[in-house]
């Protein structure tokens, strides 16, 4: 059935490129409009309310979030991220959801009100993809319903975790139990009592000759004896309450073998499946954040109280050029991410590997600069809690590291590209051979061409 919503001259769709608009199905048009209305009317005006409520208790989810989550669920705005090839999906493709994710990014907690925030998105997708029906009942459906939240726990302080074959936390599988010992960094805080389970990656078969089969993924409920949170980790000085990022110690933590996902030694199969879409979601939300920063810069450009040398901030040529650069950067980055989402839809996450890496590497770097310029144009207030700019900037900075540092992705892209070098070399030799033939024909002495003889 066609949608009654007009897409042209509609602010909810104004930043969506024509080739994407042409692909949106009626269900997506409806959802994008709903998400837009939701963020504009329910989230942006409530930013200060959220902060004020959080001040009262740093590790309790603010009452306004509970209220908004109830309303969003009733409006069919929950779990939009889960792509339509899952039976539990509300029905959007990766490309269609990306348009929603950008709008959610305009307020950094808006995705939470729609159960579309990290790490829930990755965890829900993982559980939907790899769990048995029994496991789904215990963990997937309560998470999708918003009855609890979860953490993803891979990173460790004692190894280079960007290469996950190094992950060393010990998992001993004995009879009907797994016994876990070691340390972990990150994964949301269990100070917040809504956080009820960790999806933990550990090493269960260290002597396996195949390093990709040594690791296992399983669920550890919070409050399991022997599991202790040492502290909350601040990220660039922020505590990121009420979710936070924990530092954890596991001492003889026992969980039943039924908590293993997919099977012992199969963690890498799962990890590969988990990360593609999550990276794209981070990037799309970041584009929404950069749009917000851009708009704040424009607001400042015409602020009548701010007139250095008698001119509005936006009357200086240097700032007009800055605004142009910011606009073009955001629009360019959006194309990159939407292309990655479309590639995943058309060819699968594995085939989309390059496009996903391209987003993960380019988008946070480029948008950091955009948000930084917005702060600069805003002046002193841009660095304070009077604007969301410091949080937007910090988020962009941490996306450079979270879900794998950009250097590691660049290394992978570069290595793949190097594999094409021999083919180009062969082609260059062909050009040279043909050139030598032409020289002979036209009576010329061949010169060295491209350093090839
Ligand atoms: C805000 C935030 C949230 C996070 N949330 C989670 C979470 O929920 N769960 C979780 O498990 N982890 C989480 N992480 C951790 C994150 O996934 C890891 O930091 C990341 O995987 C890198 O691991 P590492 O820090 O051990 O870096 P290392 O592997 O020690 O690498 C350190 C540095 O070495 C360089 N490097 C690494 N590989 C290469 C390469 N191939 N080529 C060139 N240089 C390279 C890079 O500069 C890299 O930053 C989070 C991190 C942040 C900042």
Coordinates of C-alpha atoms and ligand atoms in Angstrom, one line a residue:
X1 CA 0.0 0.0 0.0
X2 CA 1.3 3.5 -0.9
X3 CA 2.1 5.9 1.9
X4 CA 0.1 9.2 2.1
X5 CA 3.2 11.0 3.3
X6 CA 4.7 13.4 0.8
X7 CA 8.4 13.1 0.7
X8 CA 9.2 16.2 -1.4
X9 CA 9.6 19.5 0.6
X10 CA 9.2 17.4 3.8
X11 CA 12.0 18.2 6.4
X12 CA 12.0 14.6 7.6
X13 CA 13.4 13.6 4.1
X14 CA 15.3 16.7 3.1
X15 CA 18.8 15.2 3.6
X16 CA 18.0 11.9 2.0
X17 CA 19.7 11.6 -1.4
X18 CA 17.3 11.0 -4.4
X19 CA 18.7 7.5 -5.1
X20 CA 17.8 6.4 -1.6
X21 CA 14.4 8.1 -1.7
X22 CA 13.7 6.1 -4.8
X23 CA 14.3 2.9 -2.9
X24 CA 12.2 3.7 0.2
X25 CA 9.1 1.5 0.6
X26 CA 5.9 2.8 2.1
X27 CA 6.7 1.2 5.5
X28 CA 10.0 3.0 5.5
X29 CA 8.5 6.4 4.6
X30 CA 6.0 6.0 7.5
X31 CA 8.8 5.0 10.0
X32 CA 11.2 7.8 8.9
X33 CA 8.4 10.4 9.4
X34 CA 7.5 8.9 12.8
X35 CA 11.1 8.9 14.0
X36 CA 11.5 12.5 12.8
X37 CA 8.4 13.7 14.7
X38 CA 9.5 11.7 17.7
X39 CA 13.0 13.2 17.9
X40 CA 11.8 16.8 17.1
X41 CA 8.9 16.9 19.6
X42 CA 9.8 14.3 22.3
X43 CA 13.6 14.2 22.5
X44 CA 15.2 17.6 21.6
X45 CA 13.0 19.7 23.9
X46 CA 13.6 17.1 26.7
X47 CA 17.4 17.3 26.6
X48 CA 17.7 19.4 29.7
X49 CA 15.1 17.4 31.6
X50 CA 17.1 14.2 31.0
X51 CA 20.2 15.9 32.4
X52 CA 18.4 17.3 35.5
X53 CA 16.9 13.9 36.3
X54 CA 20.2 12.1 35.9
X55 CA 21.8 14.5 38.3
X56 CA 19.7 13.0 41.1
X57 CA 21.0 9.5 40.7
X58 CA 23.8 8.9 38.2
X59 CA 23.2 5.1 37.9
X60 CA 19.5 5.1 37.5
X61 CA 17.9 5.4 34.1
X62 CA 16.0 8.8 34.2
X63 CA 12.2 8.6 34.6
X64 CA 11.8 10.5 31.3
X65 CA 13.5 7.7 29.4
X66 CA 11.1 5.1 30.9
X67 CA 8.1 7.2 29.9
X68 CA 9.4 7.7 26.4
X69 CA 10.3 4.1 25.9
X70 CA 6.7 3.1 26.8
X71 CA 5.3 5.6 24.4
X72 CA 7.8 4.7 21.6
X73 CA 7.0 1.0 21.9
X74 CA 3.2 1.7 21.7
X75 CA 3.9 3.7 18.5
X76 CA 5.7 0.8 16.9
X77 CA 9.1 2.5 17.1
X78 CA 11.0 -0.3 18.9
X79 CA 13.9 -2.3 17.4
X80 CA 13.7 -0.7 13.9
X81 CA 17.4 -1.6 13.4
X82 CA 16.8 -5.3 13.1
X83 CA 17.0 -6.0 9.3
X84 CA 14.0 -7.5 7.5
X85 CA 15.6 -10.8 6.9
X86 CA 15.0 -11.7 10.6
X87 CA 11.6 -13.1 11.5
X88 CA 11.6 -10.8 14.6
X89 CA 12.3 -7.7 12.5
X90 CA 9.8 -4.8 12.3
X91 CA 10.5 -4.8 8.6
X92 CA 13.1 -2.2 7.5
X93 CA 16.2 -2.8 5.3
X94 CA 19.6 -1.6 6.5
X95 CA 19.4 1.3 4.0
X96 CA 15.9 2.3 5.3
X97 CA 16.9 2.0 8.9
X98 CA 20.0 4.1 8.2
X99 CA 17.7 7.1 7.4
X100 CA 16.1 6.6 10.8
X101 CA 19.4 6.2 12.6
X102 CA 20.6 9.6 11.3
X103 CA 17.6 11.3 12.8
X104 CA 18.0 9.4 16.1
X105 CA 21.6 10.7 16.3
X106 CA 20.4 14.2 16.7
X107 CA 20.0 13.5 20.5
X108 CA 22.6 11.1 21.8
X109 CA 20.0 9.2 23.9
X110 CA 17.1 9.3 21.4
X111 CA 18.1 5.8 20.1
X112 CA 17.6 4.4 23.6
X113 CA 14.0 5.5 23.7
X114 CA 13.4 3.3 20.6
X115 CA 15.6 0.4 21.8
X116 CA 18.0 1.1 18.9
X117 CA 21.1 1.9 20.9
X118 CA 24.5 0.2 21.2
X119 CA 25.3 -2.4 22.4
X120 CA 21.7 -3.6 22.4
X121 CA 21.5 -3.5 18.6
X122 CA 24.5 -5.7 18.1
X123 CA 23.5 -8.0 21.0
X124 CA 19.9 -8.4 19.8
X125 CA 21.1 -9.2 16.2
X126 CA 23.6 -11.7 17.6
X127 CA 21.0 -13.5 19.7
X128 CA 18.4 -13.4 16.9
X129 CA 20.9 -14.9 14.5
X130 CA 22.7 -17.6 16.7
X131 CA 20.5 -18.6 19.6
X132 CA 18.3 -21.6 20.1
X133 CA 14.6 -21.0 20.6
X134 CA 15.1 -21.7 24.3
X135 CA 17.9 -19.1 24.6
X136 CA 15.9 -16.6 22.6
X137 CA 13.1 -16.9 25.2
X138 CA 15.5 -16.2 28.0
X139 CA 17.5 -13.4 26.6
X140 CA 16.4 -12.1 23.1
X141 CA 12.7 -11.4 23.7
X142 CA 13.2 -9.6 27.1
X143 CA 15.9 -7.4 25.4
X144 CA 13.7 -6.7 22.4
X145 CA 10.9 -5.9 24.8
X146 CA 13.1 -3.4 26.6
X147 CA 12.6 -5.3 29.9
X148 CA 16.4 -5.4 30.5
X149 CA 19.6 -4.2 29.0
X150 CA 22.9 -6.0 28.2
X151 CA 26.6 -5.6 27.6
X152 CA 29.1 -6.9 25.1
X153 CA 32.4 -7.9 26.7
X154 CA 35.4 -8.6 24.6
X155 CA 38.1 -6.1 25.3
X156 CA 40.9 -6.9 27.8
X157 CA 43.5 -4.7 29.4
X158 CA 46.3 -7.3 29.1
X159 CA 46.3 -7.9 25.3
X160 CA 45.9 -6.0 22.0
X161 CA 42.1 -6.6 21.7
X162 CA 41.8 -5.2 18.2
X163 CA 43.2 -8.6 17.2
X164 CA 40.6 -10.7 18.9
X165 CA 42.6 -13.9 18.5
X166 CA 44.5 -12.5 21.5
X167 CA 41.5 -12.5 23.9
X168 CA 42.7 -14.5 26.9
X169 CA 40.1 -14.6 29.7
X170 CA 40.0 -18.3 30.6
X171 CA 37.0 -20.4 30.0
X172 CA 37.3 -24.0 31.3
X173 CA 34.5 -26.2 30.0
X174 CA 33.9 -29.0 32.6
X175 CA 30.9 -31.3 32.5
X176 CA 27.9 -29.1 32.6
X177 CA 29.6 -25.9 33.5
X178 CA 32.0 -23.2 32.2
X179 CA 34.4 -21.7 34.8
X180 CA 35.7 -18.2 33.9
X181 CA 38.8 -16.4 35.2
X182 CA 40.3 -13.1 34.1
X183 CA 39.8 -9.4 33.5
X184 CA 37.7 -7.4 31.1
X185 CA 37.4 -3.7 30.2
X186 CA 34.3 -2.0 28.8
X187 CA 30.9 -3.5 28.6
X188 CA 28.2 -1.4 30.3
X189 CA 28.1 -0.9 34.1
X190 CA 26.3 -3.3 36.3
X191 CA 25.8 -0.3 38.7
X192 CA 22.6 0.2 36.6
X193 CA 20.3 -2.6 37.7
X194 CA 18.6 -2.8 34.3
X195 CA 21.8 -4.3 32.9
X196 CA 21.3 -8.0 33.4
X197 CA 23.6 -9.9 31.1
X198 CA 27.0 -9.9 29.5
X199 CA 27.7 -11.5 26.2
X200 CA 31.3 -12.6 27.0
X201 CA 34.0 -13.7 24.6
X202 CA 36.8 -15.9 26.1
X203 CA 39.4 -18.5 25.4
X204 CA 38.2 -22.0 25.9
X205 CA 40.7 -24.0 23.8
X206 CA 44.1 -22.2 23.9
X207 CA 46.0 -25.2 22.4
X208 CA 43.8 -25.5 19.3
X209 CA 46.1 -25.2 16.3
X210 CA 43.6 -23.0 14.5
X211 CA 43.6 -19.7 16.4
X212 CA 40.1 -18.9 15.0
X213 CA 38.6 -21.9 16.8
X214 CA 40.0 -21.2 20.3
X215 CA 37.3 -18.9 21.5
X216 CA 33.7 -19.2 22.9
X217 CA 30.9 -16.8 23.4
X218 CA 28.4 -17.2 26.2
X219 CA 26.0 -15.3 28.4
X220 CA 26.9 -14.4 32.0
X221 CA 24.1 -13.0 34.1
X222 CA 25.0 -10.0 36.3
X223 CA 25.2 -10.9 39.9
X224 CA 26.8 -14.3 39.2
X225 CA 29.1 -15.1 42.1
X226 CA 32.8 -14.3 41.4
X227 CA 32.0 -11.5 38.9
X228 CA 32.9 -8.1 40.3
X229 CA 32.9 -4.6 38.8
X230 CA 36.0 -2.8 40.0
X231 CA 35.1 0.7 38.7
X232 CA 33.4 2.7 36.0
X233 CA 35.7 3.8 33.3
X234 CA 35.4 7.5 32.3
X235 CA 35.6 8.2 28.6
X236 CA 37.5 11.5 28.1
X237 CA 36.4 12.6 31.6
X238 CA 32.7 11.8 31.2
X239 CA 31.2 9.0 33.2
X240 CA 28.6 8.2 30.5
X241 CA 26.1 7.5 33.2
X242 CA 23.6 5.9 33.6
X243 CA 25.1 3.1 31.3
X244 CA 28.8 3.7 31.8
X245 CA 31.7 1.4 30.9
X246 CA 32.8 -1.1 33.5
X247 CA 36.1 -2.7 34.5
X248 CA 35.5 -6.3 35.6
X249 CA 37.2 -9.1 37.4
X250 CA 36.1 -12.8 36.9
X251 CA 37.2 -15.1 39.7
X252 CA 35.9 -18.7 39.3
X253 CA 32.7 -17.5 37.8
X254 CA 30.5 -20.5 36.9
X255 CA 27.8 -20.6 34.3
X256 CA 25.9 -23.6 32.8
X257 CA 27.0 -24.8 29.4
X258 CA 23.5 -24.0 28.1
X259 CA 24.7 -20.4 28.2
X260 CA 27.1 -21.0 25.4
X261 CA 26.0 -19.4 22.1
X262 CA 26.2 -21.5 18.9
X263 CA 28.8 -23.9 20.4
X264 CA 32.3 -24.0 22.0
X265 CA 35.0 -22.6 19.8
X266 CA 32.6 -20.7 17.5
X267 CA 33.0 -17.1 18.9
X268 CA 34.6 -15.8 15.7
X269 CA 31.7 -16.9 13.5
X270 CA 29.5 -14.9 15.8
X271 CA 31.8 -11.9 16.1
X272 CA 32.0 -11.6 12.3
X273 CA 28.2 -11.6 12.0
X274 CA 27.8 -9.0 14.8
X275 CA 29.9 -6.1 13.8
X276 CA 28.9 -4.9 10.3
X277 CA 25.5 -3.3 10.9
X278 CA 26.6 -1.9 14.3
X279 CA 29.4 0.1 12.7
X280 CA 27.0 1.5 10.2
X281 CA 24.5 2.5 12.9
X282 CA 27.3 4.4 14.8
X283 CA 28.2 6.2 11.6
X284 CA 24.6 7.2 10.8
X285 CA 23.9 8.4 14.3
X286 CA 27.1 10.4 14.0
X287 CA 25.9 12.1 10.8
X288 CA 22.8 13.1 12.8
X289 CA 25.0 14.5 15.5
X290 CA 27.1 16.4 12.9
X291 CA 23.8 17.9 11.4
X292 CA 22.9 19.0 14.9
X293 CA 26.3 20.7 15.3
X294 CA 26.0 22.3 11.9
X295 CA 22.6 23.7 12.8
X296 CA 24.0 25.1 16.1
X297 CA 26.8 26.8 14.1
X298 CA 24.2 28.4 11.8
X299 CA 22.2 29.5 14.8
X300 CA 25.3 31.2 16.2
X301 CA 26.1 32.8 12.8
X302 CA 22.9 34.9 13.1
X303 CA 23.0 35.5 16.9
X304 CA 22.4 39.3 17.2
X305 CA 24.2 39.6 20.6
X306 CA 27.4 38.2 19.1
X307 CA 28.9 40.8 16.8
X308 CA 32.7 40.9 16.9
X309 CA 34.0 44.0 15.0
X310 CA 30.3 45.0 14.5
X311 CA 29.5 42.0 12.3
X312 CA 27.5 38.8 12.8
X313 CA 29.6 35.7 13.1
X314 CA 28.1 34.5 9.8
X315 CA 29.1 37.7 8.0
X316 CA 32.8 36.8 8.0
X317 CA 34.0 35.2 4.8
X318 CA 36.0 32.7 6.6
X319 CA 32.9 31.5 8.4
X320 CA 30.9 31.4 5.2
X321 CA 33.5 29.1 3.8
X322 CA 33.6 27.0 7.0
X323 CA 29.8 26.5 6.7
X324 CA 30.3 25.4 3.1
X325 CA 33.0 22.9 4.0
X326 CA 30.9 21.5 6.9
X327 CA 27.8 21.1 4.7
X328 CA 29.8 19.3 2.0
X329 CA 31.6 17.0 4.4
X330 CA 28.4 15.9 6.1
X331 CA 26.7 15.2 2.8
X332 CA 29.7 13.3 1.4
X333 CA 29.9 11.2 4.6
X334 CA 26.2 10.3 4.4
X335 CA 26.7 9.0 0.9
X336 CA 29.5 6.7 2.1
X337 CA 27.4 5.2 4.9
X338 CA 24.3 4.8 2.8
X339 CA 26.3 3.0 0.2
X340 CA 27.6 0.7 2.9
X341 CA 24.1 0.0 4.1
X342 CA 22.8 -0.6 0.6
X343 CA 25.7 -2.9 -0.2
X344 CA 24.9 -5.0 2.9
X345 CA 21.3 -5.2 1.8
X346 CA 22.2 -6.2 -1.8
X347 CA 25.2 -8.4 -1.2
X348 CA 25.3 -9.3 2.5
X349 CA 27.5 -8.1 5.3
X350 CA 30.6 -10.0 4.2
X351 CA 30.6 -8.6 0.7
X352 CA 30.0 -5.1 2.3
X353 CA 33.2 -5.4 4.3
X354 CA 35.1 -2.7 2.3
X355 CA 32.2 -0.3 2.3
X356 CA 31.7 -0.8 6.1
X357 CA 35.4 -0.2 6.7
X358 CA 35.3 2.9 4.5
X359 CA 32.5 4.3 6.7
X360 CA 34.2 3.3 9.9
X361 CA 37.5 5.0 8.9
X362 CA 36.3 8.1 7.1
X363 CA 33.1 9.2 8.9
X364 CA 34.3 9.7 12.5
X365 CA 37.4 11.5 11.4
X366 CA 35.6 13.8 9.0
X367 CA 32.8 14.6 11.4
X368 CA 35.1 15.3 14.3
X369 CA 36.4 18.2 12.3
X370 CA 32.8 19.4 11.5
X371 CA 31.8 19.3 15.2
X372 CA 35.1 21.0 16.2
X373 CA 34.4 23.8 13.7
X374 CA 30.9 24.2 15.2
X375 CA 32.4 24.5 18.7
X376 CA 34.9 27.1 17.4
X377 CA 32.2 29.2 15.8
X378 CA 30.1 29.0 18.9
X379 CA 32.9 30.3 21.1
X380 CA 33.1 29.8 24.9
X381 CA 29.6 28.4 25.3
X382 CA 30.3 25.7 22.6
X383 CA 32.7 24.0 25.1
X384 CA 30.3 24.1 28.0
X385 CA 27.1 22.3 29.0
X386 CA 25.1 25.2 27.4
X387 CA 25.3 23.2 24.1
X388 CA 25.5 19.4 23.4
X389 CA 28.7 20.1 21.3
X390 CA 31.2 18.6 23.8
X391 CA 29.2 15.4 24.0
X392 CA 28.8 15.2 20.2
X393 CA 32.5 15.7 19.8
X394 CA 33.4 13.1 22.4
X395 CA 31.1 10.6 20.8
X396 CA 32.7 11.1 17.4
X397 CA 36.1 10.7 19.0
X398 CA 35.2 7.4 20.7
X399 CA 33.7 5.9 17.5
X400 CA 37.3 6.1 16.1
X401 CA 38.2 3.4 18.6
X402 CA 35.0 1.5 19.6
X403 CA 34.2 -1.5 17.5
X404 CA 37.8 -1.7 16.4
X405 CA 40.3 1.2 15.9
X406 CA 40.3 2.9 12.5
X407 CA 44.0 2.0 12.1
X408 CA 43.1 -1.7 12.2
X409 CA 40.4 -1.3 9.6
X410 CA 42.8 0.8 7.4
X411 CA 45.4 -1.9 7.7
X412 CA 42.9 -4.5 6.5
X413 CA 41.7 -2.2 3.6
X414 CA 45.4 -1.6 2.7
X415 CA 46.3 -5.3 2.8
X416 CA 43.3 -6.1 0.5
X417 CA 44.4 -3.4 -1.9
X418 CA 47.9 -4.7 -1.9
X419 CA 46.6 -8.0 -3.2
X420 CA 45.5 -6.1 -6.4
X421 CA 49.1 -4.8 -7.0
X422 CA 50.3 -7.8 -9.0
X423 CA 47.3 -7.4 -11.4
X424 CA 48.1 -3.7 -12.0
X425 CA 51.7 -4.5 -12.5
X426 CA 50.8 -7.0 -15.2
X427 CA 48.6 -4.5 -16.9
X428 CA 51.4 -1.9 -16.8
X429 CA 53.7 -4.4 -18.5
X430 CA 51.1 -5.0 -21.2
X431 CA 50.9 -1.2 -21.8
X432 CA 54.7 -1.1 -22.2
X433 CA 54.7 -4.1 -24.6
X434 CA 52.1 -2.4 -26.7
X435 CA 53.9 0.9 -26.6
X436 CA 57.1 -0.8 -27.8
X437 CA 55.1 -2.3 -30.7
X438 CA 53.8 1.2 -31.6
X439 CA 57.3 2.7 -31.3
X440 CA 58.5 0.1 -33.8
X441 CA 55.6 0.9 -36.1
X442 CA 56.2 4.7 -36.0
X443 CA 60.0 4.4 -36.1
X444 CA 60.6 5.8 -32.6
X445 CA 63.1 4.8 -30.0
X446 CA 61.2 3.4 -27.0
X447 CA 61.7 5.3 -23.7
X448 CA 61.4 3.8 -20.2
X449 CA 57.8 4.1 -19.3
X450 CA 56.5 4.1 -15.6
X451 CA 59.9 2.7 -14.6
X452 CA 59.1 -0.6 -16.5
X453 CA 61.5 -2.0 -19.0
Ligands
LIG1 C1 33.7 4.4 24.1 C2 34.1 3.0 23.9 C3 33.2 2.0 24.1 C4 33.6 0.7 24.0 N1 32.7 -0.3 24.2 C5 33.1 -1.6 24.2 C6 32.2 -2.6 24.6 O1 31.0 -2.4 24.8 N2 32.7 -3.9 24.6 C7 34.0 -4.2 24.4 O2 34.4 -5.4 24.5 N3 34.9 -3.2 24.0 C8 34.5 -2.0 24.0 N4 35.4 -0.9 23.6 C9 36.8 -1.3 23.4 C10 37.1 -1.3 21.9 O3 36.4 -2.2 21.2 C11 38.7 -1.6 21.9 O4 39.3 -0.5 22.5 C12 39.1 -1.8 20.5 O5 38.7 -3.0 20.0 C13 40.7 -1.8 20.4 O6 41.3 -2.7 21.3 P1 42.5 -2.2 22.2 O7 42.0 -0.9 22.9 O8 43.0 -3.3 23.0 O9 43.6 -1.7 21.2 P2 44.9 -2.4 20.7 O10 44.6 -3.7 20.0 O11 45.8 -2.5 21.9 O12 45.4 -1.3 19.7 C14 45.9 -0.1 20.1 C15 46.2 0.8 19.0 O13 47.2 0.2 18.1 C16 47.0 0.6 16.8 N5 46.7 -0.6 15.9 C17 46.0 -1.7 16.3 N6 45.9 -2.5 15.2 C18 46.6 -1.9 14.2 C19 46.8 -2.3 12.9 N7 46.4 -3.4 12.3 N8 47.5 -1.4 12.1 C20 47.9 -0.2 12.6 N9 47.8 0.1 13.9 C21 47.1 -0.7 14.7 C22 45.8 1.5 16.8 O14 46.1 2.8 16.9 C23 45.0 1.1 18.1 O15 44.2 2.1 18.5 C24 35.0 0.4 23.7 C25 35.9 1.4 23.5 C26 35.5 2.7 23.6 C27 36.5 3.8 23.4

